[in-house]
C-alpha cells in the first residue's frame, strides 16, 4: 500500500475511523474516534487526538495510528523486537 493509505480511503473522514475496544488513558473516552496515539514504552497506554494535542510533552515516544488496520503491521514489527503482545 502507498504511504498513509492503510485502512483509509479518500472518502473516509477521521470521524468515520473507530478504534473499537481502545480507551483513552487521559479522558477515558471509548471507543476512540479519529487518530490513536500509542505509547511505544508503556504497556497499554493510548491517547485520543484531543488529549494528545493538549499534552505538550510525553515522557516516551508515541506512534500515531491512522486506522485500526495499521495495528497489525505495528504489532508484527514490535514482535520482531521482543515487545510483549499485550501492548497492543
mmCIF file with all atom_site columns, C-alpha atoms in Angstrom:
data_model
loop_
_atom_site.group_PDB
_atom_site.id
_atom_site.type_symbol
_atom_site.label_atom_id
_atom_site.label_alt_id
_atom_site.label_comp_id
_atom_site.label_asym_id
_atom_site.label_entity_id
_atom_site.label_seq_id
_atom_site.pdbx_PDB_ins_code
_atom_site.Cartn_x
_atom_site.Cartn_y
_atom_site.Cartn_z
_atom_site.occupancy
_atom_site.B_iso_or_equiv
_atom_site.pdbx_formal_charge
_atom_site.auth_seq_id
_atom_site.auth_comp_id
_atom_site.auth_asym_id
_atom_site.auth_atom_id
_atom_site.pdbx_PDB_model_num
ATOM 1  C CA . UNK A 1 1  ? 0.000   0.000  0.000  1.00 0.00 ? 1  UNK A CA 1
ATOM 2  C CA . UNK A 1 2  ? 1.001   3.591  -0.513 1.00 0.00 ? 2  UNK A CA 1
ATOM 3  C CA . UNK A 1 3  ? 2.351   5.581  2.417  1.00 0.00 ? 3  UNK A CA 1
ATOM 4  C CA . UNK A 1 4  ? -0.530  6.766  4.600  1.00 0.00 ? 4  UNK A CA 1
ATOM 5  C CA . UNK A 1 5  ? -3.215  4.756  2.814  1.00 0.00 ? 5  UNK A CA 1
ATOM 6  C CA . UNK A 1 6  ? -3.544  1.697  5.054  1.00 0.00 ? 6  UNK A CA 1
ATOM 7  C CA . UNK A 1 7  ? -7.140  1.243  6.128  1.00 0.00 ? 7  UNK A CA 1
ATOM 8  C CA . UNK A 1 8  ? -8.424  4.552  4.786  1.00 0.00 ? 8  UNK A CA 1
ATOM 9  C CA . UNK A 1 9  ? -9.873  5.729  1.518  1.00 0.00 ? 9  UNK A CA 1
ATOM 10 C CA . UNK A 1 10 ? -10.206 9.232  0.077  1.00 0.00 ? 10 UNK A CA 1
ATOM 11 C CA . UNK A 1 11 ? -13.883 9.186  1.107  1.00 0.00 ? 11 UNK A CA 1
ATOM 12 C CA . UNK A 1 12 ? -13.127 8.301  4.738  1.00 0.00 ? 12 UNK A CA 1
ATOM 13 C CA . UNK A 1 13 ? -13.065 11.152 7.233  1.00 0.00 ? 13 UNK A CA 1
ATOM 14 C CA . UNK A 1 14 ? -11.416 10.898 10.640 1.00 0.00 ? 14 UNK A CA 1
ATOM 15 C CA . UNK A 1 15 ? -14.895 10.963 12.199 1.00 0.00 ? 15 UNK A CA 1
ATOM 16 C CA . UNK A 1 16 ? -15.532 7.624  10.479 1.00 0.00 ? 16 UNK A CA 1
ATOM 17 C CA . UNK A 1 17 ? -12.387 5.917  11.831 1.00 0.00 ? 17 UNK A CA 1
ATOM 18 C CA . UNK A 1 18 ? -13.213 3.994  15.011 1.00 0.00 ? 18 UNK A CA 1
ATOM 19 C CA . UNK A 1 19 ? -10.677 2.174  17.169 1.00 0.00 ? 19 UNK A CA 1
ATOM 20 C CA . UNK A 1 20 ? -13.051 -0.251 18.923 1.00 0.00 ? 20 UNK A CA 1
ATOM 21 C CA . UNK A 1 21 ? -12.071 -1.525 22.374 1.00 0.00 ? 21 UNK A CA 1
ATOM 22 C CA . UNK A 1 22 ? -9.454  1.227  22.791 1.00 0.00 ? 22 UNK A CA 1
ATOM 23 C CA . UNK A 1 23 ? -9.776  3.595  25.749 1.00 0.00 ? 23 UNK A CA 1
ATOM 24 C CA . UNK A 1 24 ? -8.013  6.949  26.032 1.00 0.00 ? 24 UNK A CA 1
ATOM 25 C CA . UNK A 1 25 ? -5.923  6.838  29.191 1.00 0.00 ? 25 UNK A CA 1
ATOM 26 C CA . UNK A 1 26 ? -6.305  10.595 29.733 1.00 0.00 ? 26 UNK A CA 1
ATOM 27 C CA . UNK A 1 27 ? -10.048 11.218 29.307 1.00 0.00 ? 27 UNK A CA 1
ATOM 28 C CA . UNK A 1 28 ? -11.450 7.665  29.379 1.00 0.00 ? 28 UNK A CA 1
ATOM 29 C CA . UNK A 1 29 ? -13.161 8.079  26.010 1.00 0.00 ? 29 UNK A CA 1
ATOM 30 C CA . UNK A 1 30 ? -14.100 4.857  24.237 1.00 0.00 ? 30 UNK A CA 1
ATOM 31 C CA . UNK A 1 31 ? -14.317 3.807  21.510 1.00 0.00 ? 31 UNK A CA 1
ATOM 32 C CA . UNK A 1 32 ? -11.562 6.046  20.218 1.00 0.00 ? 32 UNK A CA 1
ATOM 33 C CA . UNK A 1 33 ? -12.573 8.002  17.117 1.00 0.00 ? 33 UNK A CA 1
ATOM 34 C CA . UNK A 1 34 ? -10.007 9.532  14.776 1.00 0.00 ? 34 UNK A CA 1
ATOM 35 C CA . UNK A 1 35 ? -6.272  9.280  15.351 1.00 0.00 ? 35 UNK A CA 1
ATOM 36 C CA . UNK A 1 36 ? -4.954  6.965  18.062 1.00 0.00 ? 36 UNK A CA 1
ATOM 37 C CA . UNK A 1 37 ? -1.647  7.691  19.763 1.00 0.00 ? 37 UNK A CA 1
ATOM 38 C CA . UNK A 1 38 ? 0.042   4.563  21.155 1.00 0.00 ? 38 UNK A CA 1
ATOM 39 C CA . UNK A 1 39 ? 2.959   4.692  23.576 1.00 0.00 ? 39 UNK A CA 1
ATOM 40 C CA . UNK A 1 40 ? 5.887   2.563  22.446 1.00 0.00 ? 40 UNK A CA 1
ATOM 41 C CA . UNK A 1 41 ? 7.164   2.051  26.013 1.00 0.00 ? 41 UNK A CA 1
ATOM 42 C CA . UNK A 1 42 ? 4.224   1.906  28.421 1.00 0.00 ? 42 UNK A CA 1
ATOM 43 C CA . UNK A 1 43 ? 2.055   -1.189 28.331 1.00 0.00 ? 43 UNK A CA 1
ATOM 44 C CA . UNK A 1 44 ? -1.457  -0.444 27.060 1.00 0.00 ? 44 UNK A CA 1
ATOM 45 C CA . UNK A 1 45 ? -1.216  3.368  27.070 1.00 0.00 ? 45 UNK A CA 1
ATOM 46 C CA . UNK A 1 46 ? -3.204  5.220  24.412 1.00 0.00 ? 46 UNK A CA 1
ATOM 47 C CA . UNK A 1 47 ? -4.332  8.805  23.891 1.00 0.00 ? 47 UNK A CA 1
ATOM 48 C CA . UNK A 1 48 ? -7.051  10.178 21.644 1.00 0.00 ? 48 UNK A CA 1
ATOM 49 C CA . UNK A 1 49 ? -6.140  13.019 19.286 1.00 0.00 ? 49 UNK A CA 1
ATOM 50 C CA . UNK A 1 50 ? -7.769  15.607 21.521 1.00 0.00 ? 50 UNK A CA 1
ATOM 51 C CA . UNK A 1 51 ? -5.837  14.585 24.637 1.00 0.00 ? 51 UNK A CA 1
ATOM 52 C CA . UNK A 1 52 ? -2.588  14.168 22.731 1.00 0.00 ? 52 UNK A CA 1
ATOM 53 C CA . UNK A 1 53 ? -2.858  17.729 21.422 1.00 0.00 ? 53 UNK A CA 1
ATOM 54 C CA . UNK A 1 54 ? -3.408  19.024 24.975 1.00 0.00 ? 54 UNK A CA 1
ATOM 55 C CA . UNK A 1 55 ? -0.412  17.221 26.438 1.00 0.00 ? 55 UNK A CA 1
ATOM 56 C CA . UNK A 1 56 ? 2.611   19.225 25.389 1.00 0.00 ? 56 UNK A CA 1
ATOM 57 C CA . UNK A 1 57 ? 5.179   16.667 26.456 1.00 0.00 ? 57 UNK A CA 1
ATOM 58 C CA . UNK A 1 58 ? 5.031   12.900 26.751 1.00 0.00 ? 58 UNK A CA 1
ATOM 59 C CA . UNK A 1 59 ? 7.846   11.154 28.613 1.00 0.00 ? 59 UNK A CA 1
ATOM 60 C CA . UNK A 1 60 ? 8.023   8.443  25.922 1.00 0.00 ? 60 UNK A CA 1
ATOM 61 C CA . UNK A 1 61 ? 7.586   8.261  22.134 1.00 0.00 ? 61 UNK A CA 1
ATOM 62 C CA . UNK A 1 62 ? 4.064   7.839  20.773 1.00 0.00 ? 62 UNK A CA 1
ATOM 63 C CA . UNK A 1 63 ? 3.019   6.273  17.451 1.00 0.00 ? 63 UNK A CA 1
ATOM 64 C CA . UNK A 1 64 ? 0.228   7.971  15.516 1.00 0.00 ? 64 UNK A CA 1
ATOM 65 C CA . UNK A 1 65 ? -2.176  5.305  14.229 1.00 0.00 ? 65 UNK A CA 1
ATOM 66 C CA . UNK A 1 66 ? -4.490  6.434  11.454 1.00 0.00 ? 66 UNK A CA 1
ATOM 67 C CA . UNK A 1 67 ? -6.683  3.342  11.266 1.00 0.00 ? 67 UNK A CA 1
ATOM 68 C CA . UNK A 1 68 ? -7.215  0.131  13.248 1.00 0.00 ? 68 UNK A CA 1
ATOM 69 C CA . UNK A 1 69 ? -5.846  -1.875 10.306 1.00 0.00 ? 69 UNK A CA 1
ATOM 70 C CA . UNK A 1 70 ? -2.408  -0.355 10.861 1.00 0.00 ? 70 UNK A CA 1
ATOM 71 C CA . UNK A 1 71 ? -2.043  -2.047 14.244 1.00 0.00 ? 71 UNK A CA 1
ATOM 72 C CA . UNK A 1 72 ? -1.424  -5.415 12.561 1.00 0.00 ? 72 UNK A CA 1
ATOM 73 C CA . UNK A 1 73 ? 1.719   -4.026 10.910 1.00 0.00 ? 73 UNK A CA 1
ATOM 74 C CA . UNK A 1 74 ? 2.933   -2.274 14.048 1.00 0.00 ? 74 UNK A CA 1
ATOM 75 C CA . UNK A 1 75 ? 2.199   -5.379 16.117 1.00 0.00 ? 75 UNK A CA 1
ATOM 76 C CA . UNK A 1 76 ? 4.339   -7.505 13.789 1.00 0.00 ? 76 UNK A CA 1
ATOM 77 C CA . UNK A 1 77 ? 7.268   -5.111 13.971 1.00 0.00 ? 77 UNK A CA 1
ATOM 78 C CA . UNK A 1 78 ? 7.135   -4.961 17.753 1.00 0.00 ? 78 UNK A CA 1
ATOM 79 C CA . UNK A 1 79 ? 7.003   -8.760 17.995 1.00 0.00 ? 79 UNK A CA 1
ATOM 80 C CA . UNK A 1 80 ? 10.204  -8.966 15.950 1.00 0.00 ? 80 UNK A CA 1
ATOM 81 C CA . UNK A 1 81 ? 11.946  -6.875 18.581 1.00 0.00 ? 81 UNK A CA 1
ATOM 82 C CA . UNK A 1 82 ? 10.590  -8.871 21.505 1.00 0.00 ? 82 UNK A CA 1
ATOM 83 C CA . UNK A 1 83 ? 7.965   -6.457 22.828 1.00 0.00 ? 83 UNK A CA 1
ATOM 84 C CA . UNK A 1 84 ? 5.086   -8.211 24.639 1.00 0.00 ? 84 UNK A CA 1
ATOM 85 C CA . UNK A 1 85 ? 1.970   -8.759 22.554 1.00 0.00 ? 85 UNK A CA 1
ATOM 86 C CA . UNK A 1 86 ? -0.157  -7.481 25.441 1.00 0.00 ? 86 UNK A CA 1
ATOM 87 C CA . UNK A 1 87 ? 0.930   -3.944 24.491 1.00 0.00 ? 87 UNK A CA 1
ATOM 88 C CA . UNK A 1 88 ? -1.490  -3.992 21.570 1.00 0.00 ? 88 UNK A CA 1
#
